[in-house]
mmCIF file with all atom_site columns, C-alpha atoms in Angstrom:
data_model
loop_
_atom_site.group_PDB
_atom_site.id
_atom_site.type_symbol
_atom_site.label_atom_id
_atom_site.label_alt_id
_atom_site.label_comp_id
_atom_site.label_asym_id
_atom_site.label_entity_id
_atom_site.label_seq_id
_atom_site.pdbx_PDB_ins_code
_atom_site.Cartn_x
_atom_site.Cartn_y
_atom_site.Cartn_z
_atom_site.occupancy
_atom_site.B_iso_or_equiv
_atom_site.pdbx_formal_charge
_atom_site.auth_seq_id
_atom_site.auth_comp_id
_atom_site.auth_asym_id
_atom_site.auth_atom_id
_atom_site.pdbx_PDB_model_num
ATOM 1   C CA . GLN K 1 1   ? -146.563 -38.409 -116.746 1.00 0.00 ? 1   GLN K CA 1
ATOM 2   C CA . VAL K 1 2   ? -142.729 -37.967 -116.978 1.00 0.00 ? 2   VAL K CA 1
ATOM 3   C CA . GLN K 1 3   ? -139.728 -39.756 -117.359 1.00 0.00 ? 3   GLN K CA 1
ATOM 4   C CA . LEU K 1 4   ? -136.403 -39.395 -115.564 1.00 0.00 ? 4   LEU K CA 1
ATOM 5   C CA . VAL K 1 5   ? -132.970 -40.101 -116.510 1.00 0.00 ? 5   VAL K CA 1
ATOM 6   C CA . GLU K 1 6   ? -130.221 -39.553 -114.134 1.00 0.00 ? 6   GLU K CA 1
ATOM 7   C CA . SER K 1 7   ? -126.397 -39.048 -115.315 1.00 0.00 ? 7   SER K CA 1
ATOM 8   C CA . GLY K 1 8   ? -123.194 -38.014 -113.698 1.00 0.00 ? 8   GLY K CA 1
ATOM 9   C CA . GLY K 1 9   ? -122.284 -41.035 -111.416 1.00 0.00 ? 9   GLY K CA 1
ATOM 10  C CA . GLY K 1 10  ? -118.993 -42.474 -111.315 1.00 0.00 ? 10  GLY K CA 1
ATOM 11  C CA . LEU K 1 11  ? -115.975 -43.350 -109.316 1.00 0.00 ? 11  LEU K CA 1
ATOM 12  C CA . VAL K 1 12  ? -114.488 -40.667 -107.141 1.00 0.00 ? 12  VAL K CA 1
ATOM 13  C CA . GLN K 1 13  ? -112.080 -40.602 -104.409 1.00 0.00 ? 13  GLN K CA 1
ATOM 14  C CA . ALA K 1 14  ? -113.131 -39.880 -100.776 1.00 0.00 ? 14  ALA K CA 1
ATOM 15  C CA . GLY K 1 15  ? -113.247 -35.981 -100.183 1.00 0.00 ? 15  GLY K CA 1
ATOM 16  C CA . GLY K 1 16  ? -114.065 -35.552 -103.762 1.00 0.00 ? 16  GLY K CA 1
ATOM 17  C CA . SER K 1 17  ? -117.291 -34.065 -105.507 1.00 0.00 ? 17  SER K CA 1
ATOM 18  C CA . LEU K 1 18  ? -119.712 -35.187 -108.152 1.00 0.00 ? 18  LEU K CA 1
ATOM 19  C CA . ARG K 1 19  ? -122.746 -33.535 -109.721 1.00 0.00 ? 19  ARG K CA 1
ATOM 20  C CA . LEU K 1 20  ? -125.556 -35.850 -110.633 1.00 0.00 ? 20  LEU K CA 1
ATOM 21  C CA . SER K 1 21  ? -128.200 -34.609 -113.355 1.00 0.00 ? 21  SER K CA 1
ATOM 22  C CA . CYS K 1 22  ? -131.632 -35.890 -113.557 1.00 0.00 ? 22  CYS K CA 1
ATOM 23  C CA . ALA K 1 23  ? -133.294 -34.839 -116.996 1.00 0.00 ? 23  ALA K CA 1
ATOM 24  C CA . ALA K 1 24  ? -136.832 -34.826 -117.374 1.00 0.00 ? 24  ALA K CA 1
ATOM 25  C CA . SER K 1 25  ? -139.157 -35.581 -120.579 1.00 0.00 ? 25  SER K CA 1
ATOM 26  C CA . GLY K 1 26  ? -142.860 -35.733 -121.038 1.00 0.00 ? 26  GLY K CA 1
ATOM 27  C CA . ARG K 1 27  ? -144.985 -33.335 -118.732 1.00 0.00 ? 27  ARG K CA 1
ATOM 28  C CA . THR K 1 28  ? -142.853 -30.161 -117.422 1.00 0.00 ? 28  THR K CA 1
ATOM 29  C CA . LEU K 1 29  ? -140.587 -30.843 -114.393 1.00 0.00 ? 29  LEU K CA 1
ATOM 30  C CA . SER K 1 30  ? -142.181 -27.332 -112.861 1.00 0.00 ? 30  SER K CA 1
ATOM 31  C CA . SER K 1 31  ? -145.188 -29.313 -111.805 1.00 0.00 ? 31  SER K CA 1
ATOM 32  C CA . TYR K 1 32  ? -143.322 -31.725 -109.537 1.00 0.00 ? 32  TYR K CA 1
ATOM 33  C CA . ALA K 1 33  ? -141.418 -31.362 -106.579 1.00 0.00 ? 33  ALA K CA 1
ATOM 34  C CA . MET K 1 34  ? -138.250 -33.405 -106.761 1.00 0.00 ? 34  MET K CA 1
ATOM 35  C CA . GLY K 1 35  ? -136.357 -35.740 -104.499 1.00 0.00 ? 35  GLY K CA 1
ATOM 36  C CA . TRP K 1 36  ? -133.084 -37.796 -104.666 1.00 0.00 ? 36  TRP K CA 1
ATOM 37  C CA . PHE K 1 37  ? -132.890 -40.932 -103.038 1.00 0.00 ? 37  PHE K CA 1
ATOM 38  C CA . ARG K 1 38  ? -129.965 -43.687 -102.798 1.00 0.00 ? 38  ARG K CA 1
ATOM 39  C CA . GLN K 1 39  ? -129.630 -47.194 -102.286 1.00 0.00 ? 39  GLN K CA 1
ATOM 40  C CA . ALA K 1 40  ? -126.649 -49.285 -101.105 1.00 0.00 ? 40  ALA K CA 1
ATOM 41  C CA . PRO K 1 41  ? -126.357 -52.948 -101.402 1.00 0.00 ? 41  PRO K CA 1
ATOM 42  C CA . GLY K 1 42  ? -128.391 -54.543 -98.693  1.00 0.00 ? 42  GLY K CA 1
ATOM 43  C CA . LYS K 1 43  ? -129.790 -51.403 -97.727  1.00 0.00 ? 43  LYS K CA 1
ATOM 44  C CA . GLU K 1 44  ? -133.318 -49.704 -97.691  1.00 0.00 ? 44  GLU K CA 1
ATOM 45  C CA . ARG K 1 45  ? -133.787 -47.097 -100.027 1.00 0.00 ? 45  ARG K CA 1
ATOM 46  C CA . GLU K 1 46  ? -133.349 -43.694 -98.184  1.00 0.00 ? 46  GLU K CA 1
ATOM 47  C CA . PHE K 1 47  ? -134.022 -40.338 -98.878  1.00 0.00 ? 47  PHE K CA 1
ATOM 48  C CA . VAL K 1 48  ? -131.211 -37.630 -99.551  1.00 0.00 ? 48  VAL K CA 1
ATOM 49  C CA . GLY K 1 49  ? -132.492 -34.334 -100.335 1.00 0.00 ? 49  GLY K CA 1
ATOM 50  C CA . GLY K 1 50  ? -135.625 -32.711 -102.021 1.00 0.00 ? 50  GLY K CA 1
ATOM 51  C CA . ILE K 1 51  ? -136.735 -29.395 -103.646 1.00 0.00 ? 51  ILE K CA 1
ATOM 52  C CA . SER K 1 52  ? -139.792 -27.466 -104.226 1.00 0.00 ? 52  SER K CA 1
ATOM 53  C CA . ARG K 1 53  ? -141.297 -27.206 -107.485 1.00 0.00 ? 53  ARG K CA 1
ATOM 54  C CA . ALA K 1 54  ? -140.191 -23.570 -107.999 1.00 0.00 ? 54  ALA K CA 1
ATOM 55  C CA . GLY K 1 55  ? -136.854 -24.522 -106.047 1.00 0.00 ? 55  GLY K CA 1
ATOM 56  C CA . LYS K 1 56  ? -137.800 -21.777 -103.073 1.00 0.00 ? 56  LYS K CA 1
ATOM 57  C CA . TRP K 1 57  ? -137.071 -24.378 -100.595 1.00 0.00 ? 57  TRP K CA 1
ATOM 58  C CA . THR K 1 58  ? -134.801 -27.535 -100.085 1.00 0.00 ? 58  THR K CA 1
ATOM 59  C CA . ASP K 1 59  ? -135.006 -30.215 -97.314  1.00 0.00 ? 59  ASP K CA 1
ATOM 60  C CA . TYR K 1 60  ? -131.865 -32.813 -96.821  1.00 0.00 ? 60  TYR K CA 1
ATOM 61  C CA . ALA K 1 61  ? -131.288 -35.838 -94.912  1.00 0.00 ? 61  ALA K CA 1
ATOM 62  C CA . ASP K 1 62  ? -129.119 -35.121 -91.720  1.00 0.00 ? 62  ASP K CA 1
ATOM 63  C CA . PHE K 1 63  ? -126.272 -37.274 -93.079  1.00 0.00 ? 63  PHE K CA 1
ATOM 64  C CA . VAL K 1 64  ? -125.652 -34.899 -96.332  1.00 0.00 ? 64  VAL K CA 1
ATOM 65  C CA . LYS K 1 65  ? -126.490 -31.574 -94.800  1.00 0.00 ? 65  LYS K CA 1
ATOM 66  C CA . GLY K 1 66  ? -123.435 -29.223 -95.348  1.00 0.00 ? 66  GLY K CA 1
ATOM 67  C CA . ARG K 1 67  ? -122.209 -31.425 -98.179  1.00 0.00 ? 67  ARG K CA 1
ATOM 68  C CA . PHE K 1 68  ? -124.956 -31.884 -100.851 1.00 0.00 ? 68  PHE K CA 1
ATOM 69  C CA . THR K 1 69  ? -126.850 -29.314 -102.708 1.00 0.00 ? 69  THR K CA 1
ATOM 70  C CA . ILE K 1 70  ? -130.024 -29.649 -104.527 1.00 0.00 ? 70  ILE K CA 1
ATOM 71  C CA . SER K 1 71  ? -130.773 -27.299 -107.404 1.00 0.00 ? 71  SER K CA 1
ATOM 72  C CA . ARG K 1 72  ? -133.249 -27.229 -110.457 1.00 0.00 ? 72  ARG K CA 1
ATOM 73  C CA . ASP K 1 73  ? -133.488 -25.463 -113.929 1.00 0.00 ? 73  ASP K CA 1
ATOM 74  C CA . ASN K 1 74  ? -137.152 -25.694 -114.758 1.00 0.00 ? 74  ASN K CA 1
ATOM 75  C CA . ALA K 1 75  ? -136.286 -24.041 -118.221 1.00 0.00 ? 75  ALA K CA 1
ATOM 76  C CA . LYS K 1 76  ? -133.949 -26.919 -118.831 1.00 0.00 ? 76  LYS K CA 1
ATOM 77  C CA . ASN K 1 77  ? -136.302 -29.561 -117.428 1.00 0.00 ? 77  ASN K CA 1
ATOM 78  C CA . THR K 1 78  ? -133.321 -30.678 -115.151 1.00 0.00 ? 78  THR K CA 1
ATOM 79  C CA . VAL K 1 79  ? -132.547 -31.114 -111.251 1.00 0.00 ? 79  VAL K CA 1
ATOM 80  C CA . TYR K 1 80  ? -129.077 -31.247 -110.047 1.00 0.00 ? 80  TYR K CA 1
ATOM 81  C CA . LEU K 1 81  ? -127.577 -32.935 -106.979 1.00 0.00 ? 81  LEU K CA 1
ATOM 82  C CA . ARG K 1 82  ? -124.036 -31.554 -106.093 1.00 0.00 ? 82  ARG K CA 1
ATOM 83  C CA . MET K 1 83  ? -122.117 -33.775 -103.819 1.00 0.00 ? 83  MET K CA 1
ATOM 84  C CA . ASN K 1 84  ? -118.963 -32.546 -102.056 1.00 0.00 ? 84  ASN K CA 1
ATOM 85  C CA . SER K 1 85  ? -116.717 -34.167 -99.459  1.00 0.00 ? 85  SER K CA 1
ATOM 86  C CA . LEU K 1 86  ? -117.799 -37.725 -100.496 1.00 0.00 ? 86  LEU K CA 1
ATOM 87  C CA . LYS K 1 87  ? -117.658 -40.517 -98.335  1.00 0.00 ? 87  LYS K CA 1
ATOM 88  C CA . PRO K 1 88  ? -117.086 -44.082 -98.807  1.00 0.00 ? 88  PRO K CA 1
ATOM 89  C CA . GLU K 1 89  ? -120.341 -44.535 -97.162  1.00 0.00 ? 89  GLU K CA 1
ATOM 90  C CA . ASP K 1 90  ? -122.139 -42.497 -99.745  1.00 0.00 ? 90  ASP K CA 1
ATOM 91  C CA . THR K 1 91  ? -121.561 -45.494 -102.347 1.00 0.00 ? 91  THR K CA 1
ATOM 92  C CA . ALA K 1 92  ? -124.885 -45.974 -103.542 1.00 0.00 ? 92  ALA K CA 1
ATOM 93  C CA . VAL K 1 93  ? -127.095 -46.015 -106.562 1.00 0.00 ? 93  VAL K CA 1
ATOM 94  C CA . TYR K 1 94  ? -128.765 -42.533 -106.550 1.00 0.00 ? 94  TYR K CA 1
ATOM 95  C CA . TYR K 1 95  ? -132.189 -42.036 -107.858 1.00 0.00 ? 95  TYR K CA 1
ATOM 96  C CA . CYS K 1 96  ? -134.416 -38.870 -108.828 1.00 0.00 ? 96  CYS K CA 1
ATOM 97  C CA . ALA K 1 97  ? -138.063 -38.989 -108.269 1.00 0.00 ? 97  ALA K CA 1
ATOM 98  C CA . ALA K 1 98  ? -140.836 -36.651 -108.979 1.00 0.00 ? 98  ALA K CA 1
ATOM 99  C CA . ASN K 1 99  ? -143.609 -35.911 -106.369 1.00 0.00 ? 99  ASN K CA 1
ATOM 100 C CA . GLN K 1 100 ? -146.936 -33.945 -107.280 1.00 0.00 ? 100 GLN K CA 1
ATOM 101 C CA . GLU K 1 101 ? -147.565 -32.822 -103.612 1.00 0.00 ? 101 GLU K CA 1
ATOM 102 C CA . ASN K 1 102 ? -145.331 -29.797 -102.886 1.00 0.00 ? 102 ASN K CA 1
ATOM 103 C CA . THR K 1 103 ? -144.985 -30.054 -98.970  1.00 0.00 ? 103 THR K CA 1
ATOM 104 C CA . ARG K 1 104 ? -142.184 -30.714 -96.743  1.00 0.00 ? 104 ARG K CA 1
ATOM 105 C CA . VAL K 1 105 ? -143.693 -33.750 -95.539  1.00 0.00 ? 105 VAL K CA 1
ATOM 106 C CA . ALA K 1 106 ? -144.420 -35.121 -98.934  1.00 0.00 ? 106 ALA K CA 1
ATOM 107 C CA . ILE K 1 107 ? -140.861 -34.404 -100.010 1.00 0.00 ? 107 ILE K CA 1
ATOM 108 C CA . THR K 1 108 ? -139.595 -36.530 -97.563  1.00 0.00 ? 108 THR K CA 1
ATOM 109 C CA . THR K 1 109 ? -141.776 -39.628 -97.881  1.00 0.00 ? 109 THR K CA 1
ATOM 110 C CA . THR K 1 110 ? -140.847 -42.148 -100.381 1.00 0.00 ? 110 THR K CA 1
ATOM 111 C CA . VAL K 1 111 ? -144.199 -43.547 -100.885 1.00 0.00 ? 111 VAL K CA 1
ATOM 112 C CA . LYS K 1 112 ? -145.510 -40.190 -102.128 1.00 0.00 ? 112 LYS K CA 1
ATOM 113 C CA . TYR K 1 113 ? -143.222 -40.240 -105.109 1.00 0.00 ? 113 TYR K CA 1
ATOM 114 C CA . GLU K 1 114 ? -144.739 -41.281 -108.372 1.00 0.00 ? 114 GLU K CA 1
ATOM 115 C CA . TYR K 1 115 ? -142.011 -41.504 -110.970 1.00 0.00 ? 115 TYR K CA 1
ATOM 116 C CA . TRP K 1 116 ? -138.594 -42.560 -110.790 1.00 0.00 ? 116 TRP K CA 1
ATOM 117 C CA . GLY K 1 117 ? -135.550 -42.644 -112.922 1.00 0.00 ? 117 GLY K CA 1
ATOM 118 C CA . GLN K 1 118 ? -133.137 -45.730 -113.229 1.00 0.00 ? 118 GLN K CA 1
ATOM 119 C CA . GLY K 1 119 ? -130.396 -44.518 -111.127 1.00 0.00 ? 119 GLY K CA 1
ATOM 120 C CA . THR K 1 120 ? -126.919 -43.881 -111.502 1.00 0.00 ? 120 THR K CA 1
ATOM 121 C CA . GLN K 1 121 ? -124.056 -45.448 -109.564 1.00 0.00 ? 121 GLN K CA 1
ATOM 122 C CA . VAL K 1 122 ? -121.634 -43.642 -107.266 1.00 0.00 ? 122 VAL K CA 1
ATOM 123 C CA . THR K 1 123 ? -118.732 -45.281 -105.825 1.00 0.00 ? 123 THR K CA 1
ATOM 124 C CA . VAL K 1 124 ? -116.469 -43.308 -103.505 1.00 0.00 ? 124 VAL K CA 1
ATOM 125 C CA . SER K 1 125 ? -113.313 -44.986 -102.643 1.00 0.00 ? 125 SER K CA 1
ATOM 126 C CA . SER K 1 126 ? -111.320 -44.566 -99.552  1.00 0.00 ? 126 SER K CA 1
#
């Protein structure tokens, strides 16, 4: 089992940047593919991006391609989400999640994720 804790959220102006972190405890993070998701008020939780266990490949939702970057440091048991050129529509609670199935299909599939953090709020003002 793994416990996940997100941090780094906050209030930022449109066009600004934030870096979210997801720290894991319990089982080593290198056992899991990792994903970032977000949920805005009144909306379904949606996939933002994911990274394979060793960090060799990533996948992103179309609405963040070119703006967001996922990375991981397995030695530090931490995954990151760098968000640039933020827009008001990026406002949401952002969650990290862990997935034992290390495939591109699984990484984009919400129900494949077994462990979730509590989320961190990101608010982008116009």
